[in-house]
Tab-separated table of C-alpha atoms and ligand atoms in Angstrom:
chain	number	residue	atom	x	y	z
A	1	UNK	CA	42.091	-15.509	-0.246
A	2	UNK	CA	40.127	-12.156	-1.137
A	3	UNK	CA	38.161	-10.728	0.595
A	4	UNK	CA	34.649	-8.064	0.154
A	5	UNK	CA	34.776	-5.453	3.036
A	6	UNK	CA	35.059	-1.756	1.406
A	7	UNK	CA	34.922	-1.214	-2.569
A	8	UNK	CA	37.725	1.435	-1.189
A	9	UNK	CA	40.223	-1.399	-0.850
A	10	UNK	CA	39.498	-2.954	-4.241
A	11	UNK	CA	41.020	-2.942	-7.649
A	12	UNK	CA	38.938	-1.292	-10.361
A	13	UNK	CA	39.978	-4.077	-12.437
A	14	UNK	CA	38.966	-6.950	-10.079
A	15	UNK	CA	35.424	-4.819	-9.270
A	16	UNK	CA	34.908	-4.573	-13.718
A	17	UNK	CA	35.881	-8.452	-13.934
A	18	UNK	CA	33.014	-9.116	-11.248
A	19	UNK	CA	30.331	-7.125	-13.293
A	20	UNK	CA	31.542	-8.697	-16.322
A	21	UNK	CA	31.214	-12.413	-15.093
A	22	UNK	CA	27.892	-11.520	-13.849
A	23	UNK	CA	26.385	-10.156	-16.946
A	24	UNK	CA	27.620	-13.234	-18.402
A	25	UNK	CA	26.293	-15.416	-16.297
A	26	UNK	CA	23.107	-13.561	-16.015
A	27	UNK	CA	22.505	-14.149	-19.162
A	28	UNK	CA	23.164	-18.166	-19.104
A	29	UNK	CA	20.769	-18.799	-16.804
A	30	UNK	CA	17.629	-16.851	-18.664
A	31	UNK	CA	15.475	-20.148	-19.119
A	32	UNK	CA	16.732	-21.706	-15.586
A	33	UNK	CA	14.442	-21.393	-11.960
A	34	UNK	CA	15.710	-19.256	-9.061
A	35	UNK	CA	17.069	-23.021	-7.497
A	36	UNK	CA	18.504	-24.756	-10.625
A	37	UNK	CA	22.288	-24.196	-10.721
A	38	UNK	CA	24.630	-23.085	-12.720
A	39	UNK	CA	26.699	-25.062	-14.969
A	40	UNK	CA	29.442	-26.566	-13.780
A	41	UNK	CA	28.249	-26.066	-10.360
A	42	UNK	CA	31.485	-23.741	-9.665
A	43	UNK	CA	30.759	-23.834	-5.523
A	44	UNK	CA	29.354	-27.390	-5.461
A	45	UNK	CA	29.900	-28.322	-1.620
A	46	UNK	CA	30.523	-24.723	-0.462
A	47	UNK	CA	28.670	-23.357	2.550
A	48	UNK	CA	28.597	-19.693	3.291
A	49	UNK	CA	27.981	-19.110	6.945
A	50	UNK	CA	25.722	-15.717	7.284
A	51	UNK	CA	25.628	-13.692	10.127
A	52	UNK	CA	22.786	-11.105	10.529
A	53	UNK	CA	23.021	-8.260	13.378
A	54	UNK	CA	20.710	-6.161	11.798
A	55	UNK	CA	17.743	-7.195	9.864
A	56	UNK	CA	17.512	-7.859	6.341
A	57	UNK	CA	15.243	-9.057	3.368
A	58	UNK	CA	17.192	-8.410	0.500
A	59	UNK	CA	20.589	-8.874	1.233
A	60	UNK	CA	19.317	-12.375	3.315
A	61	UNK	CA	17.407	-14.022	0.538
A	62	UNK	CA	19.740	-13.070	-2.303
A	63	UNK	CA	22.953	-14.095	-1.133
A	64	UNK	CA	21.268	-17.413	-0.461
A	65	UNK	CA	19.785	-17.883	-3.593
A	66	UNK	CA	23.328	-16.506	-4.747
A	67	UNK	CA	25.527	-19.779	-3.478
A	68	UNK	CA	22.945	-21.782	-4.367
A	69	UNK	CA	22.826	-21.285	-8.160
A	70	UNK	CA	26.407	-22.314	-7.798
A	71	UNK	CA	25.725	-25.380	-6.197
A	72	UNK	CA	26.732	-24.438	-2.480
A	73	UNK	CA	24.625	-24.057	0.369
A	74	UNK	CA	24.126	-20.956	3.348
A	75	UNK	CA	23.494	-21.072	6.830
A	76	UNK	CA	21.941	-17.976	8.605
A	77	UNK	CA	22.838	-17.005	12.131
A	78	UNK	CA	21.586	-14.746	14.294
A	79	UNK	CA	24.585	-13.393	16.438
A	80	UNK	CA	22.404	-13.031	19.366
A	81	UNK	CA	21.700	-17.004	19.454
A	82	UNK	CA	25.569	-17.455	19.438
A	83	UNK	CA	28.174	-17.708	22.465
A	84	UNK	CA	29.175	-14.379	20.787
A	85	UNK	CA	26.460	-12.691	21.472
A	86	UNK	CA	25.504	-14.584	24.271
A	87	UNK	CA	27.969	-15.897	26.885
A	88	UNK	CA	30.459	-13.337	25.236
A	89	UNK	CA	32.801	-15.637	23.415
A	90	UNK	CA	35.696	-13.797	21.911
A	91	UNK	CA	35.672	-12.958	18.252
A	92	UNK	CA	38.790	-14.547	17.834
A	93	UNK	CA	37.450	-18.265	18.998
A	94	UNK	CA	34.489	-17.922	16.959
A	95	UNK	CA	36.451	-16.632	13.937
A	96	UNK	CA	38.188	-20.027	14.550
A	97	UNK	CA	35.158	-22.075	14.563
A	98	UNK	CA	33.451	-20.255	11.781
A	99	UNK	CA	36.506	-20.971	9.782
A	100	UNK	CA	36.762	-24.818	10.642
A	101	UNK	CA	32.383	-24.991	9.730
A	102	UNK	CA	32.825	-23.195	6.734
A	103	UNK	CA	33.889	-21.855	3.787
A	104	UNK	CA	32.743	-18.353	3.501
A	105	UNK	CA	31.749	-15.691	5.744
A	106	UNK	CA	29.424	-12.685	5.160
A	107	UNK	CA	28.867	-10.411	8.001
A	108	UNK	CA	25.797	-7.116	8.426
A	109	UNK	CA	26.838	-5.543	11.876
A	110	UNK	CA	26.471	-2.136	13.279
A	111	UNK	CA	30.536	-2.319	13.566
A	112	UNK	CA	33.529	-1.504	11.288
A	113	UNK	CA	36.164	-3.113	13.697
A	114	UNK	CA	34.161	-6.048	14.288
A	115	UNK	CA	34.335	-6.828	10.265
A	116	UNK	CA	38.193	-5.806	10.644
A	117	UNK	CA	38.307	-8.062	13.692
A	118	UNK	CA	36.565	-11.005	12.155
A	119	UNK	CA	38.944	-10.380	9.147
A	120	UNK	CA	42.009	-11.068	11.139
A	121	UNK	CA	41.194	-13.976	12.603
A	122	UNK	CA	39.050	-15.790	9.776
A	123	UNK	CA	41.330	-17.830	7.687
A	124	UNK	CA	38.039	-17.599	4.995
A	125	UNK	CA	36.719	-14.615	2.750
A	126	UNK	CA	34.511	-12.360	4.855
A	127	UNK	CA	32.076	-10.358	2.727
A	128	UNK	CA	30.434	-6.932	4.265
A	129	UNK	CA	26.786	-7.836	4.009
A	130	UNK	CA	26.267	-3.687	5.833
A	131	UNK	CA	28.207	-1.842	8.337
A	132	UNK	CA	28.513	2.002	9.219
A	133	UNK	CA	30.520	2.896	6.926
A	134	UNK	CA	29.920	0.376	3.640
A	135	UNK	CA	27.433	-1.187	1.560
A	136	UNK	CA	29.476	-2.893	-0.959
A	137	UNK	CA	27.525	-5.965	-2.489
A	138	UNK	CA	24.746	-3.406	-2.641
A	139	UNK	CA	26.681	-0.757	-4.313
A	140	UNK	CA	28.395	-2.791	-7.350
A	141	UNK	CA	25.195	-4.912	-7.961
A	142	UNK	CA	23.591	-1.287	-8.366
A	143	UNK	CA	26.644	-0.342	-10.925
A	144	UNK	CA	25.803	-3.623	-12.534
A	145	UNK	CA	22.117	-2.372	-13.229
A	146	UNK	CA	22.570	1.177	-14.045
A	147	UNK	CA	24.741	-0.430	-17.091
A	148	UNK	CA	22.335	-2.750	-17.574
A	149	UNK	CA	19.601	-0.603	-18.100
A	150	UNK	CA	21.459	2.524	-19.326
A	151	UNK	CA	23.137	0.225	-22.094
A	152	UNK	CA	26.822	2.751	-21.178
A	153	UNK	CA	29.235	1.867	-19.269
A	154	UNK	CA	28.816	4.027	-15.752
A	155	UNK	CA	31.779	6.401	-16.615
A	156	UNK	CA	29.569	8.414	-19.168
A	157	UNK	CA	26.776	8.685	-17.172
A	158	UNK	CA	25.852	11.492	-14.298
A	159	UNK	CA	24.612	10.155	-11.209
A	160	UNK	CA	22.869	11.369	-8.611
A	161	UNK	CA	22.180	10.490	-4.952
A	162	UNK	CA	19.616	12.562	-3.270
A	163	UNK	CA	19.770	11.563	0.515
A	164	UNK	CA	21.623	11.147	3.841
A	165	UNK	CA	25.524	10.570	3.888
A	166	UNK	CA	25.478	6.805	5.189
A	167	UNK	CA	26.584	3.497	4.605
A	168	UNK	CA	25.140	2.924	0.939
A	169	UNK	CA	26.491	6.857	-0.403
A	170	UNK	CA	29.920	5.743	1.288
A	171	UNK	CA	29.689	2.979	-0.876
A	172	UNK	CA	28.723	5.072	-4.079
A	173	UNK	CA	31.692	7.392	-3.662
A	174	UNK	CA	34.184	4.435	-3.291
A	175	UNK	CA	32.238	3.506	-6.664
A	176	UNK	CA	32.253	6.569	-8.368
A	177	UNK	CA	36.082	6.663	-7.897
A	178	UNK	CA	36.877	3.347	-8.759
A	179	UNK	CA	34.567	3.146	-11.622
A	180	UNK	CA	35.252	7.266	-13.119
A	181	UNK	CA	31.419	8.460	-12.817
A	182	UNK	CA	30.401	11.890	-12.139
A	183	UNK	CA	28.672	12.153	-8.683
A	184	UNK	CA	26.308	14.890	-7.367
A	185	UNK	CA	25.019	14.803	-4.177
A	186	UNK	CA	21.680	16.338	-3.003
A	187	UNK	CA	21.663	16.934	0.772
A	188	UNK	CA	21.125	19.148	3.542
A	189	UNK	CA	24.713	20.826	4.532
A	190	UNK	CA	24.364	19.112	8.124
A	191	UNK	CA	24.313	16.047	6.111
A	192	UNK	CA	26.894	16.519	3.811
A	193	UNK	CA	29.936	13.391	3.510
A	194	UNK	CA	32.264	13.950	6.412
A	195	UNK	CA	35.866	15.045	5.896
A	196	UNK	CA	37.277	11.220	5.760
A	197	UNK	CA	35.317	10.484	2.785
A	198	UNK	CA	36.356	13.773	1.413
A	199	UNK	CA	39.737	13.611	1.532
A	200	UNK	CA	40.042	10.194	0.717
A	201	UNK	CA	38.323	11.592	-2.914
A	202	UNK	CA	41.053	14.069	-3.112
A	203	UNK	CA	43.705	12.084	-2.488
A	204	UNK	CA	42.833	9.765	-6.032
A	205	UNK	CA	42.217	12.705	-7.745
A	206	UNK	CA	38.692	12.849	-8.553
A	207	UNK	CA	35.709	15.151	-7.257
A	208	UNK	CA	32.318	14.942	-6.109
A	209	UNK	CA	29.839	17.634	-6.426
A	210	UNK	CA	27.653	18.589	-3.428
A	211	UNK	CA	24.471	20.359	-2.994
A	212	UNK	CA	22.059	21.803	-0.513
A	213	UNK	CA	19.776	21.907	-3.027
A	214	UNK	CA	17.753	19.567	-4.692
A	215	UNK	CA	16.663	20.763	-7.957
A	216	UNK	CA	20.266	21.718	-8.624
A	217	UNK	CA	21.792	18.096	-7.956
A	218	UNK	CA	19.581	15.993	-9.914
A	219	UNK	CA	20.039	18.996	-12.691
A	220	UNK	CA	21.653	16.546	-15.627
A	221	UNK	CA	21.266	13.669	-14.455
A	222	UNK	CA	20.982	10.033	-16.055
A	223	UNK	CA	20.236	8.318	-12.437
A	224	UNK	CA	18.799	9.200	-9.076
A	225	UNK	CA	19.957	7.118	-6.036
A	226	UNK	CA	18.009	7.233	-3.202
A	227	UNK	CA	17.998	5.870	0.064
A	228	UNK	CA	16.070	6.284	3.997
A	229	UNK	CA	16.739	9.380	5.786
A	230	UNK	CA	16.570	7.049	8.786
A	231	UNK	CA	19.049	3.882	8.539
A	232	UNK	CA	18.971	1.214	10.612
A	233	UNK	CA	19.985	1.519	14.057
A	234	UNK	CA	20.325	5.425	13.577
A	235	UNK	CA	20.542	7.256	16.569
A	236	UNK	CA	19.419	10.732	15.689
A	237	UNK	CA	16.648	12.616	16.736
A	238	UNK	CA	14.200	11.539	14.017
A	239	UNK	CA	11.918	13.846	13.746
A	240	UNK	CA	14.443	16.825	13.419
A	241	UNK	CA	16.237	14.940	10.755
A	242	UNK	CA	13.311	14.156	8.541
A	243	UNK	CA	12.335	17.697	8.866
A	244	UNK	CA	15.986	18.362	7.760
A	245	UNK	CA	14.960	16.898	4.249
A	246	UNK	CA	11.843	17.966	3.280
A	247	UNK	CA	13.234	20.056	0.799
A	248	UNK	CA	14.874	16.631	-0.546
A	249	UNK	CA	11.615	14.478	-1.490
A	250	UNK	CA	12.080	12.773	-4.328
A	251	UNK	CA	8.869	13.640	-6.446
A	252	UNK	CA	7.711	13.853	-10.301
A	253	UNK	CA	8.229	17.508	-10.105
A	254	UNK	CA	11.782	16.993	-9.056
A	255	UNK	CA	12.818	13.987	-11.417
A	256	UNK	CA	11.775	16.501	-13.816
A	257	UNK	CA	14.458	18.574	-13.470
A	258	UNK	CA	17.100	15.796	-14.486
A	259	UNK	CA	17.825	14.709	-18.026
A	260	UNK	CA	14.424	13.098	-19.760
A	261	UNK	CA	15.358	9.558	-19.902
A	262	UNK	CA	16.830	9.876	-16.020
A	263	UNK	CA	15.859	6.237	-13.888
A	264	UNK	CA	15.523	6.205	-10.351
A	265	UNK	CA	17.019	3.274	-8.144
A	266	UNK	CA	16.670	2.474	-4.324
A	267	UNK	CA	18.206	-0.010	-2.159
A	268	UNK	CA	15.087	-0.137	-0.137
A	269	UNK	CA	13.892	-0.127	2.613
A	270	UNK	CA	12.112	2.947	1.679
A	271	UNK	CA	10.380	5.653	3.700
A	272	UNK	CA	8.967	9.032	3.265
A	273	UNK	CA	12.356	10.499	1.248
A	274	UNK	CA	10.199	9.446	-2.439
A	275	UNK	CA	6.793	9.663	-3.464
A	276	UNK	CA	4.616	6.808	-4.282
A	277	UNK	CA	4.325	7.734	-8.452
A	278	UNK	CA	8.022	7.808	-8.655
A	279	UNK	CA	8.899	4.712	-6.798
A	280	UNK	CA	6.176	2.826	-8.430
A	281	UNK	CA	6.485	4.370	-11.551
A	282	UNK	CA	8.111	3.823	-15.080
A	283	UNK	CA	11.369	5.616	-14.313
A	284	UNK	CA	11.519	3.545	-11.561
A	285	UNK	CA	13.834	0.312	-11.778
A	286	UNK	CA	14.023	-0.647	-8.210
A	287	UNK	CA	12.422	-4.847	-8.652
A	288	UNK	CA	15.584	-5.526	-11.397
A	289	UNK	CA	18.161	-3.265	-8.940
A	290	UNK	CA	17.245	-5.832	-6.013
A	291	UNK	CA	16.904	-9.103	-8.367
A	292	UNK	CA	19.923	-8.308	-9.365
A	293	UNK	CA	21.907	-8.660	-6.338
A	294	UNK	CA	21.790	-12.418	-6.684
A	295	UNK	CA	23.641	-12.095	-10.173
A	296	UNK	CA	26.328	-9.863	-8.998
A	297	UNK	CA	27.086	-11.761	-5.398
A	298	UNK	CA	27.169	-15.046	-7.261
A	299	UNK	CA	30.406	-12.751	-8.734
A	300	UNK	CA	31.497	-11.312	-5.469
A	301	UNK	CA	31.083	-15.060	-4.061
A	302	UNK	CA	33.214	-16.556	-6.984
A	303	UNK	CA	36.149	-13.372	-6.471
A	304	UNK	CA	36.411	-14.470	-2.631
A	305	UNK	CA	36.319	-18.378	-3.430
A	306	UNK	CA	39.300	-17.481	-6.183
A	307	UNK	CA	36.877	-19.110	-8.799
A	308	UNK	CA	36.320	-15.857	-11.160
A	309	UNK	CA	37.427	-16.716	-14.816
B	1	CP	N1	19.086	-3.239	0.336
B	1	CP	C1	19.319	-4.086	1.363
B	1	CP	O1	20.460	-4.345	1.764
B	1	CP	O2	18.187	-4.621	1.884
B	1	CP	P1	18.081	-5.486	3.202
B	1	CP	O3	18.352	-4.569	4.363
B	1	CP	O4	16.679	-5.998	3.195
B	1	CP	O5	19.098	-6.590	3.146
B	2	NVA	N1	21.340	2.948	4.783
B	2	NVA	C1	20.476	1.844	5.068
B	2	NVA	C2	20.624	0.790	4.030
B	2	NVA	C3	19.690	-0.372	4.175
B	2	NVA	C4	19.904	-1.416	3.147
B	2	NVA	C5	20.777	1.293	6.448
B	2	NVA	O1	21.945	1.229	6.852
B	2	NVA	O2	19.834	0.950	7.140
């Protein structure tokens, strides 16, 4: 049983045989509608149970129209309408009764140790739909579209995140270790990657490149990441931390700094950190970065079910 909580804890290999079954599969399906399924139906009777602590639009409707193109179905919870949340049943007994429902579990909490906790008492894959410190599915489906786009594999390109050190950049590091890209990251110094991060970089030999200033991290780039200065759930004074960034909008004047056929990608939600003509505009790619996510889960989904060829 495998399971999809950190891209940290994950062989290169098994993340580079996900991308490659999904570009495959990707391209299968070019003449089939978002409901027909794949063929073979590889997770025909499958149900993967979601569980949603946080909102969610993307991450939601893709992973449902993910199982389905492999001929499973999803249920969505809410965790608030569950004895968990409600009557405080232990994670442990639901664990159990997740496990007995179904056959797949994908969690977005506001907790690391509850994924960890879920993990150890699920005896089915749990997948890290979001938590504090990871954005995995996100993440890979985005390495999956810079190659798609960029026709390269990742490890020539530079990339570039221009943002707050949170869940999704976590994510990107992991990536940009596992995968061999060069990563530069635009921030203000109180919002640099803490020393965990760091030093788990160090420890497998690579480097990341950090700036507290703009113009100077997207300098030679191929791709600018972006993400909100405010996540979810962030507790932070907000106004103090958007005023933090100013310095870090993402605008024409400052994609023009980065190498002239440089895309830009967000996870969305978006906010303030990019201007209107660059997220709507030609260097943007953000629509195929989020359709995308249903090609690369189907993947993920098939790596935790053990059905990846
Ligand atoms: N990018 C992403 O995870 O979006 P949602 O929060 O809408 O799922
Ligand atoms: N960093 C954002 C990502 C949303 C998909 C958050 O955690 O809210």
């Amino acid at each position: 049983m495998k399971h999809f909580i950190n891209l940290k804890d994950l062989p290169s290999k098994d993340l580079r045989k996900i991308i490659t079954d999904a570009r495959r599969r990707k391209k299968l399906r070019k003449k089939l509608s978002a409901l027909e399924t794949d063929k073979g139906s590889p997770l025909k009777g499958k149900i993967l149970i979601q569980m949603f602590e946080k909102a969610s639009s993307r991450t939601r409707i893709s992973f449902y129209l993910a199982i389905k193109q492999l001929g499973g179905g999803t249920l969505t919870l809410r965790s608030n309408e569950l004895h968990l949340g409600q009557g405080g049943e232990s994670i442990a007994d639901t664990a159990k009764i997740l496990s007995t429902y179904g056959d797949g579990f994908m969690l977005r909490t506001d907790s690391d140790k509850k994924v960890e906790d879920f993990k150890k008492y699920l005896s089915i894959p749990i997948i890290n739909g979001l938590s504090p410190s990871s954005h995995p599915t996100q993440v890979l489906s985005d390495v999956f579209t810079v190659e798609e786009i960029m026709k390269k594999p990742i490890s020539n390109l530079n990339i570039c995140w221009i943002g707050d050190s949170n869940n999704v950049l976590d994510s990107l590091i992991a990536a940009s270790v596992k995968f061999s890209f060069k990563l530069s990251i635009g921030c203000p110094k109180k919002f640099e990657p803490g020393k965990e991060v760091r030093a788990w970089v160090k420890k497998n030999n690579k480097q990341i490149f950090i700036y507290n200033d703009a113009k100077k991290a997207v300098s030679g780039s191929d791709v600018i990441f972006s993400d909100k200065v405010i996540s979810l759930n962030d507790k932070v004074n907000k106004k103090k931390k958007i005023q933090a960034f100013k310095n870090f909008k993402i605008d024409k004047k400052l994609m023009s700094y980065a190498n002239k056929n440089c895309i830009f990608l967000h996870c969305l939600p978006r906010g303030d950190e990019v201007s209107d003509d660059v997220f709507l505009g030609k260097k943007s790619h953000v629509w195929q970065q989020a359709l995308n996510r249903v090609h690369v889960q189907k993947s993920i989904l098939l790596y935790c079910f053990g059905k990846l060829r």
